[in-house]
Short mmCIF file of C-alpha atoms and ligand atoms in Angstrom, two decimals:
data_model
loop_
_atom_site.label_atom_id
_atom_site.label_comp_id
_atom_site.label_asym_id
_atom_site.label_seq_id
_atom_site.Cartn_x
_atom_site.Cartn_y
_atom_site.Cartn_z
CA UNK A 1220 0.00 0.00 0.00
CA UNK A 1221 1.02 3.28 -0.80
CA UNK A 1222 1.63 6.11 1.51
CA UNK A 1223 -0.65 8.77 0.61
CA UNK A 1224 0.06 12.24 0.45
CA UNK A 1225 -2.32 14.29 2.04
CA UNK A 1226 -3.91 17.80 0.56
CA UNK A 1227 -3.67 20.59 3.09
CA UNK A 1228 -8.17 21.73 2.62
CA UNK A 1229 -8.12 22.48 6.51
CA UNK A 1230 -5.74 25.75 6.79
CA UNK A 1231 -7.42 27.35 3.87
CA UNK A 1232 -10.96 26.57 4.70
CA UNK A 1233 -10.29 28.12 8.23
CA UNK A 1234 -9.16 31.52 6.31
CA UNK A 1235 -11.99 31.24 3.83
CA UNK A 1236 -15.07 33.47 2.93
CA UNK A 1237 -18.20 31.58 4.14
CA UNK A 1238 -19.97 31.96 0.60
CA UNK A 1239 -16.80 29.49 -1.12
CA UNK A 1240 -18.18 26.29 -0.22
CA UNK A 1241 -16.94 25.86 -4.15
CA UNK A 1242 -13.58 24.97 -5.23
CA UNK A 1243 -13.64 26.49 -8.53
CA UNK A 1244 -16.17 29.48 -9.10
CA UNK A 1245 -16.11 31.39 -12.82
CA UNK A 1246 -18.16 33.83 -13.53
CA UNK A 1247 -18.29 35.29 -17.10
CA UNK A 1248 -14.91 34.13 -17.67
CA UNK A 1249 -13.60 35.46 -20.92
CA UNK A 1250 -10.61 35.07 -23.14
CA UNK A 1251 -9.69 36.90 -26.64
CA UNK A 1252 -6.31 35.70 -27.60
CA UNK A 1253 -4.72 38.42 -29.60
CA UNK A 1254 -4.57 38.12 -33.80
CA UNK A 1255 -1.68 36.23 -34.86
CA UNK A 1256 0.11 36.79 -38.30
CA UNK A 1257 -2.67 38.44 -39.48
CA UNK A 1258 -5.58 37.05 -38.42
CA UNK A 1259 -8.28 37.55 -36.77
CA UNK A 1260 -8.29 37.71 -32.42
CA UNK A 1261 -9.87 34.27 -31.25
CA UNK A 1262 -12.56 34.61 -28.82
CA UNK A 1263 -11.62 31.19 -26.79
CA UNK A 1264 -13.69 31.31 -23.96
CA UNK A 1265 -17.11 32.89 -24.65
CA UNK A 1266 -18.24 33.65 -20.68
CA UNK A 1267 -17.84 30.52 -18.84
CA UNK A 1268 -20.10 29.98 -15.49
CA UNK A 1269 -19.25 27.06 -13.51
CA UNK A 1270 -19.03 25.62 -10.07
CA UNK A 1271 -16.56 23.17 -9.51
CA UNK A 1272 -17.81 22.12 -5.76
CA UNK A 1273 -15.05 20.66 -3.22
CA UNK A 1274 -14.69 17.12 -3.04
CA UNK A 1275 -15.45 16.17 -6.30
CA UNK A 1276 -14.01 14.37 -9.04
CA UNK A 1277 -14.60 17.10 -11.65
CA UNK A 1278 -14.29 16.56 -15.61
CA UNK A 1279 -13.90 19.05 -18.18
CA UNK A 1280 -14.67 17.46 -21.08
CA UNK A 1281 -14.35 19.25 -24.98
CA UNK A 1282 -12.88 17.83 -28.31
CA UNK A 1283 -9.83 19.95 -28.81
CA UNK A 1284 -9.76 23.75 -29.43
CA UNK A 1285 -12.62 24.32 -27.28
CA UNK A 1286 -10.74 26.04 -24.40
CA UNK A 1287 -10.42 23.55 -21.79
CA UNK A 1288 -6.51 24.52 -21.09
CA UNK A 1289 -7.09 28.35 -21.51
CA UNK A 1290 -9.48 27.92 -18.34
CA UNK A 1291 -7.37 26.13 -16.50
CA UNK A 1292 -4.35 28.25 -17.58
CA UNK A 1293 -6.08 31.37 -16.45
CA UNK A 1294 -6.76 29.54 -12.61
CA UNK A 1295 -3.04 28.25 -12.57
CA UNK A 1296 -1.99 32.30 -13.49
CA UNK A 1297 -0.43 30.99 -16.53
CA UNK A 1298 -2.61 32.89 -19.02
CA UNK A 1299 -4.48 36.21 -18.33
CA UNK A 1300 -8.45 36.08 -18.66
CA UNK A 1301 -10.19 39.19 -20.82
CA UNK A 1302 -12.84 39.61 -18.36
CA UNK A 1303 -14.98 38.32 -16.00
CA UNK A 1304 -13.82 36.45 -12.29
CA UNK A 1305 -12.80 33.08 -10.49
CA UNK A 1306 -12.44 32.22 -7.17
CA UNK A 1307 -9.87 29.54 -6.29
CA UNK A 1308 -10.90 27.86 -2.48
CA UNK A 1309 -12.96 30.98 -1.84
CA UNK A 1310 -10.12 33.31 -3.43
CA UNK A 1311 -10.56 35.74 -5.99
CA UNK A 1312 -7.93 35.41 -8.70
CA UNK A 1313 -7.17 38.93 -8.82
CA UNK A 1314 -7.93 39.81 -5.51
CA UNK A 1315 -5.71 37.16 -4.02
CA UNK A 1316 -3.63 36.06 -6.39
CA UNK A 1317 -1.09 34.28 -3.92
CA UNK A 1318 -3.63 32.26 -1.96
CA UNK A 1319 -5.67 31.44 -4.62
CA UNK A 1320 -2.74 29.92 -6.64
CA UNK A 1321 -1.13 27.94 -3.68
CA UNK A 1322 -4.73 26.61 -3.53
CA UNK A 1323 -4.49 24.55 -6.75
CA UNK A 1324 -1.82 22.16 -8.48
CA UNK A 1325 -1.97 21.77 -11.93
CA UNK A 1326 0.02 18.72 -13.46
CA UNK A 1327 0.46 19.62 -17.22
CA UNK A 1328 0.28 17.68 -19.95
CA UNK A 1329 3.11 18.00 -21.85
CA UNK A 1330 6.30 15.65 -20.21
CA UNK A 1331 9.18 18.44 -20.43
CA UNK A 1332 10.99 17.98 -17.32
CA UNK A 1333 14.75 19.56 -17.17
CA UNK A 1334 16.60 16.70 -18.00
CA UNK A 1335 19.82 17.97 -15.31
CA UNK A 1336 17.90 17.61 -12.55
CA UNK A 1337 16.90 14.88 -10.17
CA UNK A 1338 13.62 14.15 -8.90
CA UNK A 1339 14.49 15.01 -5.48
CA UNK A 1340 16.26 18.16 -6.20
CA UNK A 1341 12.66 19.51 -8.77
CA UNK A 1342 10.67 18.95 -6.23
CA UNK A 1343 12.65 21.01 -3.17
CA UNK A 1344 13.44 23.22 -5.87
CA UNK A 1345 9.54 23.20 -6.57
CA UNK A 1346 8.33 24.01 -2.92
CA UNK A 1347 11.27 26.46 -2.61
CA UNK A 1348 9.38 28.85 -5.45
CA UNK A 1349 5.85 28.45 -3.71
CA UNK A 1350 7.64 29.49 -0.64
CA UNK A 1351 7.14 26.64 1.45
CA UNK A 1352 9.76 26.85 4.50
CA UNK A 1353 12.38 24.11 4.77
CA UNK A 1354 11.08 22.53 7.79
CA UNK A 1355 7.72 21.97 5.90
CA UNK A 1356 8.77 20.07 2.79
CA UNK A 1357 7.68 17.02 2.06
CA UNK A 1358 9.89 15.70 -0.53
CA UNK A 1359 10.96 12.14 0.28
CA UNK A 1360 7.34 11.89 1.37
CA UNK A 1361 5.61 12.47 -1.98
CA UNK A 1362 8.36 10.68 -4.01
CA UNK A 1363 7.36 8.36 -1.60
CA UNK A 1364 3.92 8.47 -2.20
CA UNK A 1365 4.42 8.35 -6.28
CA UNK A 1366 6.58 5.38 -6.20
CA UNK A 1367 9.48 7.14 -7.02
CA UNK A 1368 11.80 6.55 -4.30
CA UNK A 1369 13.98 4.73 -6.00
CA UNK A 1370 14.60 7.51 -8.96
CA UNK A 1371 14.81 10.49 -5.85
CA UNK A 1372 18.53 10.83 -6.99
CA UNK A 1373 18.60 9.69 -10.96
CA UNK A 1374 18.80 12.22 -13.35
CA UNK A 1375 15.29 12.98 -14.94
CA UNK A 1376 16.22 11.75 -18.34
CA UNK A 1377 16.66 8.52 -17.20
CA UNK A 1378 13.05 8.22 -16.42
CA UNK A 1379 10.77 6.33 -18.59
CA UNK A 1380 7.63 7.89 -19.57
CA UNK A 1381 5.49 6.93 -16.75
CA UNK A 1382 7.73 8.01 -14.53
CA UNK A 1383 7.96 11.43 -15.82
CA UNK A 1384 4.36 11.20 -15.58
CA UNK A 1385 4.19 10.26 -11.89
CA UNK A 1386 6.98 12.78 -11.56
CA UNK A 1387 4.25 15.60 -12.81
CA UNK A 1388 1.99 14.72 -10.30
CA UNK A 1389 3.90 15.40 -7.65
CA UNK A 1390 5.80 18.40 -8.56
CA UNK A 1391 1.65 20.04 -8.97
CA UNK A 1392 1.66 18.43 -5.05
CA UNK A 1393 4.64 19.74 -3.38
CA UNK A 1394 2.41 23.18 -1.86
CA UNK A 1395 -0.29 20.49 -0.73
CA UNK A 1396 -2.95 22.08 -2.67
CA UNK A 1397 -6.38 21.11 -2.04
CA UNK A 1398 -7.14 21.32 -5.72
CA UNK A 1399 -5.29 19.21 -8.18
CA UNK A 1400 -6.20 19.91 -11.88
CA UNK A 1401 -5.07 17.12 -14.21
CA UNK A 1402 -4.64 18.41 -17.78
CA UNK A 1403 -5.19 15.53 -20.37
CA UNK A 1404 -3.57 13.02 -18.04
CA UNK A 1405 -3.38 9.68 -20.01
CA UNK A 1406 -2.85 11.51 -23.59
CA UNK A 1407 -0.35 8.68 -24.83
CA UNK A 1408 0.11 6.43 -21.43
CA UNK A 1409 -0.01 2.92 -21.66
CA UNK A 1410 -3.23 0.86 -19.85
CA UNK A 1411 -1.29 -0.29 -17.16
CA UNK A 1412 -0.22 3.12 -16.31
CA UNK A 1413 -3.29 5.00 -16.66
CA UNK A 1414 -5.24 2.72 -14.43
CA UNK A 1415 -2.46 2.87 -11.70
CA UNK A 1416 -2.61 6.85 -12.27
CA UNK A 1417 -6.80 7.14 -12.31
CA UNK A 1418 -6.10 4.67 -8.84
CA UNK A 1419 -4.09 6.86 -7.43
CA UNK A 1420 -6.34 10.20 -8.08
CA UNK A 1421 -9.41 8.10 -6.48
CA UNK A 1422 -7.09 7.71 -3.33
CA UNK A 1423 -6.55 11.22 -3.60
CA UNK A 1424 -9.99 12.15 -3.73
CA UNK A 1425 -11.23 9.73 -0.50
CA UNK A 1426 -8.79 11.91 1.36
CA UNK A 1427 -9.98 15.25 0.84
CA UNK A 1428 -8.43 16.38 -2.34
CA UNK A 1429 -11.06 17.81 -5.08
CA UNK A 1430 -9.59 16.82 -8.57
CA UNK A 1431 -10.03 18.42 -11.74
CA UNK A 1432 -9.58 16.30 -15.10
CA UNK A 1433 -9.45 17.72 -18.92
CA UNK A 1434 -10.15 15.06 -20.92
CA UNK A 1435 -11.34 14.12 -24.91
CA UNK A 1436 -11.94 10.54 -23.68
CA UNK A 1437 -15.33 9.75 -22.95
CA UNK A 1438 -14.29 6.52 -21.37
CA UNK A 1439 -11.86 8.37 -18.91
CA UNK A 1440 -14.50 10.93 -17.85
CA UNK A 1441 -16.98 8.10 -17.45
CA UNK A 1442 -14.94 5.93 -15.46
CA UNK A 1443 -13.77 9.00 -12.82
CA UNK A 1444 -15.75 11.92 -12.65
CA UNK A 1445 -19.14 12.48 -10.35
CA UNK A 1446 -19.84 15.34 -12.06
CA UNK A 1447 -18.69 16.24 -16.12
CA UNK A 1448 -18.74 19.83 -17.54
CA UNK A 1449 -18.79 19.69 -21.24
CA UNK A 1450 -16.93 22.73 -23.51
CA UNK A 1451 -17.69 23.87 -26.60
CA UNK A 1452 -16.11 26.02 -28.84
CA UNK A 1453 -15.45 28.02 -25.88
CA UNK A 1454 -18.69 27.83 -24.07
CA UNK A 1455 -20.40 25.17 -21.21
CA UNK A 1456 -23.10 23.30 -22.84
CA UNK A 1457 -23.78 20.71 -20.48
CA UNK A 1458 -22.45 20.43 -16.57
CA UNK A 1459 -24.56 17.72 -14.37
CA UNK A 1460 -23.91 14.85 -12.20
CA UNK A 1461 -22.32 12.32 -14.92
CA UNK A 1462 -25.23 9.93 -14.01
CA UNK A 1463 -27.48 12.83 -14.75
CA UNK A 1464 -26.05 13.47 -18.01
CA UNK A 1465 -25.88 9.89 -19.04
CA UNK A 1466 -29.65 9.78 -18.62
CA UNK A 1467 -30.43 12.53 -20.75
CA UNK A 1468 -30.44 9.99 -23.61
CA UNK A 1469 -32.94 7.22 -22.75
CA UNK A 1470 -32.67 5.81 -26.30
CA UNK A 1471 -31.63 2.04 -26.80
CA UNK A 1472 -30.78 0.56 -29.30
CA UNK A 1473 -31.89 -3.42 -30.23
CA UNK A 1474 -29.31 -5.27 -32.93
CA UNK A 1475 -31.30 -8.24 -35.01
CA UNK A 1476 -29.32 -10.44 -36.45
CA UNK A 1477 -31.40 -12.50 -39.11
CA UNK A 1478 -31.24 -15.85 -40.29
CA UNK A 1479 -31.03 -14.34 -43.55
CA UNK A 1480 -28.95 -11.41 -43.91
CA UNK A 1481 -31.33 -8.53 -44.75
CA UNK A 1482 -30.58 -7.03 -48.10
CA UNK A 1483 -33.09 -3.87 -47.03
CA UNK A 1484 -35.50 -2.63 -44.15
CA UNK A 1485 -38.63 -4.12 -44.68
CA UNK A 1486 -41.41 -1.94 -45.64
CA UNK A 1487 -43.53 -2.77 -42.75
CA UNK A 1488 -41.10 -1.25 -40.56
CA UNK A 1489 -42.06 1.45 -42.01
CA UNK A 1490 -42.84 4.20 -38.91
CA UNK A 1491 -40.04 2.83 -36.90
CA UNK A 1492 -36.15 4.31 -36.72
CA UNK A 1493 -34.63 1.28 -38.17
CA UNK A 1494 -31.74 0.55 -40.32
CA UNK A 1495 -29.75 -2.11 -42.01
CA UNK A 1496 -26.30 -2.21 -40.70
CA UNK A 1497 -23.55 -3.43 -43.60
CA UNK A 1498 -23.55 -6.44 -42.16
CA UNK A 1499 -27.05 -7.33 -43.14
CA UNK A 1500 -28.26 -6.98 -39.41
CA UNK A 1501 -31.34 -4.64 -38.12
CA UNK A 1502 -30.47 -1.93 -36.03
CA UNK A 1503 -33.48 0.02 -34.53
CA UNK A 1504 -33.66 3.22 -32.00
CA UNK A 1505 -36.36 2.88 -29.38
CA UNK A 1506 -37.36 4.61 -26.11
CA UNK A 1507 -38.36 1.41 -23.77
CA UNK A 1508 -40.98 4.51 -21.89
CA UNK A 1509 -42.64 4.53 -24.92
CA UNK A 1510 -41.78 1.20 -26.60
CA UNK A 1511 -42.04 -1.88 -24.91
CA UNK A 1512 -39.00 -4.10 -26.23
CA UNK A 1513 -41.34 -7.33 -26.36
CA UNK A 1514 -43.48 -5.33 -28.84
CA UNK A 1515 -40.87 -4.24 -31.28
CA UNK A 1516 -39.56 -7.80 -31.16
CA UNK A 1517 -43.43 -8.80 -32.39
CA UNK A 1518 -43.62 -6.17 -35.15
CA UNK A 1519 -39.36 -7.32 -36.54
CA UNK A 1520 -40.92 -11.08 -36.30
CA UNK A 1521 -44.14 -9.77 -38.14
CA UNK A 1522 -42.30 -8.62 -40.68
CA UNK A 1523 -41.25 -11.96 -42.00
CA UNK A 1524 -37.39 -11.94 -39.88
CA UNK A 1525 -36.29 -14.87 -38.50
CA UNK A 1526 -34.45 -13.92 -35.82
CA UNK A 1527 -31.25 -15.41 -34.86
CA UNK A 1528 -29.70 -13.41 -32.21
CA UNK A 1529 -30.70 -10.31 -30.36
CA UNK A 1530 -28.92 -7.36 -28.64
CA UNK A 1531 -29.23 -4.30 -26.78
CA UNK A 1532 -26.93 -1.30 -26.58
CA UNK A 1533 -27.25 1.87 -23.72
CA UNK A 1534 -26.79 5.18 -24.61
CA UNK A 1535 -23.16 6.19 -23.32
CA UNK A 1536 -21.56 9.74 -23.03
CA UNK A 1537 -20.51 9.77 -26.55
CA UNK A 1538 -23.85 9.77 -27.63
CA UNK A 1539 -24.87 12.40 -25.16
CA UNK A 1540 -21.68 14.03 -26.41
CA UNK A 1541 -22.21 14.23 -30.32
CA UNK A 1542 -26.07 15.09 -29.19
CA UNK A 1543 -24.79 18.16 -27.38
CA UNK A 1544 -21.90 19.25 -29.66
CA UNK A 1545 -24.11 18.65 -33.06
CA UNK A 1546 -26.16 21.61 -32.08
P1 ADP B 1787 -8.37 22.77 -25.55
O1 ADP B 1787 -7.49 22.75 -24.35
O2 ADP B 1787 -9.81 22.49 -25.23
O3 ADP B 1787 -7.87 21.91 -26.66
P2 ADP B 1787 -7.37 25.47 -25.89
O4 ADP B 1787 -7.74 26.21 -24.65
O5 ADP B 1787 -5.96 24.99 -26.00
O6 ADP B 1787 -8.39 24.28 -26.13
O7 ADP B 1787 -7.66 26.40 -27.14
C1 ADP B 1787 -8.89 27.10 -27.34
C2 ADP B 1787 -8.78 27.95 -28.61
O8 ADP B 1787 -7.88 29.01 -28.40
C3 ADP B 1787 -8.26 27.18 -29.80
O9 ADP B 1787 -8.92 27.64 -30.94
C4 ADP B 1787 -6.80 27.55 -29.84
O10 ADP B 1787 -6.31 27.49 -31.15
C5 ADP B 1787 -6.81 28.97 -29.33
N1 ADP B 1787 -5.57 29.30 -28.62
C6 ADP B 1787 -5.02 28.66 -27.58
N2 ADP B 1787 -3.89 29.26 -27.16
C7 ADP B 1787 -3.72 30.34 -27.99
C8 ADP B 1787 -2.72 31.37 -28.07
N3 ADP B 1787 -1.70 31.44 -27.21
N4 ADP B 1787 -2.88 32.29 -29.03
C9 ADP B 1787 -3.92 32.26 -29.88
N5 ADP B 1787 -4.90 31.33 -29.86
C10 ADP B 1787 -4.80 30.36 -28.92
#
């Protein structure tokens, strides 16, 4: 068992405005990027709202382009918003800029870690520039923590790829934020390594830390987040509980596979949302509320199809997604 490295939420909470029960607030949060060689400025966040509440597993979820690092850049202080706010643990951005980015770790996505230094010495190096006092530093604890013990005195480019990954985490930890914010976190890590890693951020989360994930993957925001924000082109189309969101698409779909492959949709399904898959196979869209399964089964063997084998499929986030995003 791993030791687990604990996120300081206490001291802050004690200093904190009664009204931030939120880890993450934005409100109108805007972002024109200036015009580059000529073109025009690109308006990447269009006035996001959002409430990222503490404790939560929280995913941003966007295809590409549609601003999920700009916001999280502008809470880490790494890119400067147009307009509107943000409160980080209860702390205005611009307000408090100090407190409200010791509140939140941000482990980037990109693996560039100086390759002349060694774990051991990034890290101290790491807590030395958020000011945390000698005395306080946890180093050998979190390499600890990230399996990394062994490496403390390698030289980073000796590290394999997970390692450097593992390496990311804690260097976003070494402050003990009570926010972590995970930008793309598996892009390009191996199975074995992502499931260690979303293991690891579950552990986090039973003790205390709120955790913020930007993903593309469906699958990754299904598997960890309670509650999914979804981005487009700059604005938040969709943020519920994920179960919530799930359910937002009650259609099923039933697979027939014939006897005889079916060369077309027979006319007497007619009135139904059916197709022929390439395959030869009926694929039909239903809403069990309003059609019973047992029923449809009735008309498809009314039709004249021998049935041979029957599935069903549920609706998953990517269906919700494309639903949302097609708009
Ligand atoms: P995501 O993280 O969801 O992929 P980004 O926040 O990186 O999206 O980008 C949002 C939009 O802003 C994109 O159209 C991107 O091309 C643009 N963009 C990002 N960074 C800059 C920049 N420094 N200058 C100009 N445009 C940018």
């Amino acid at each position: 068992m791993i030791p687990i490295f604990m996120p300081n939420t206490k001291a802050s909470i004690a200093e904190n405005t009664p009204e931030g029960q939120n880890a993450i607030e934005a409100r109108n949060l805007t972002k024109i990027y200036n015009a580059q060689g000529g073109g025009a400025p690109k308006h990447a966040l269009k006035g996001i709202d959002l409430d990222i509440p503490r404790g939560s597993i929280f995913g941003l979820l966007g295809p590409n382009g549609a601003g999920k690092s700009t916001f999280i850049n502008i809470l880490a202080g790494l890119v400067k918003k147009t307009s509107g706010t943000a409160r980080i643990w209860g702390f205005d951005i611009d307000k408090n800029p100090r407190k409200s980015r010791v509140s939140i770790g941000v482990v980037p996505q990109e693996l560039n870690i100086d390759p002349f230094f060694t774990p051991y010495d990034l890290l101290d190096l790491h807590a030395g520039m958020y000011g945390v006092p000698k005395a306080e530093r946890r180093t050998a604890e979190i390499l600890e923590a990230l399996g990394l013990t062994g490496k403390a005195q390698a030289y980073a480019r000796t590290l394999s790829g997970g390692m450097r990954r593992r390496l990311l985490v804690a260097k976003a930890m070494v402050h003990s934020p009570p926010i972590l914010v995970l930008d793309e976190p598996t892009a390009g890590v191996d199975v074995e390594l992502r499931q260690q890693l979303w293991d690891y951020v579950r552990t986090l989360n039973t003790h205390g830390a709120t955790i913020v994930l930007t993903t593309h993957y469906l699958e990754e925001a299904q598997a960890m987040c309670d509650r999914i924000a979804i981005i487009n082109h700059g604005a938040v189309i969709a943020c519920e509980p994920t179960p919530q969101l799930l359910a937002r698409i009650s259609d099923k779909r039933l697979v027939i596979r014939p006897a005889q492959p079916l060369s077309a949709v027979p006319a007497a399904l007619a009135g139904l949302n059916a197709e022929r898959l390439r395959d030869g196979a009926l694929a039909v869209q239903y809403n069990p509320a309003d059609t019973p399964v047992m029923m449809l089964i009735g008309r498809i063997r009314d039709a004249g199809i021998e049935i041979a084998d029957i599935s069903t499929e549920e609706s998953d986030l990517e269906d919700v997604f494309l639903q949302l995003t097609a708009k």
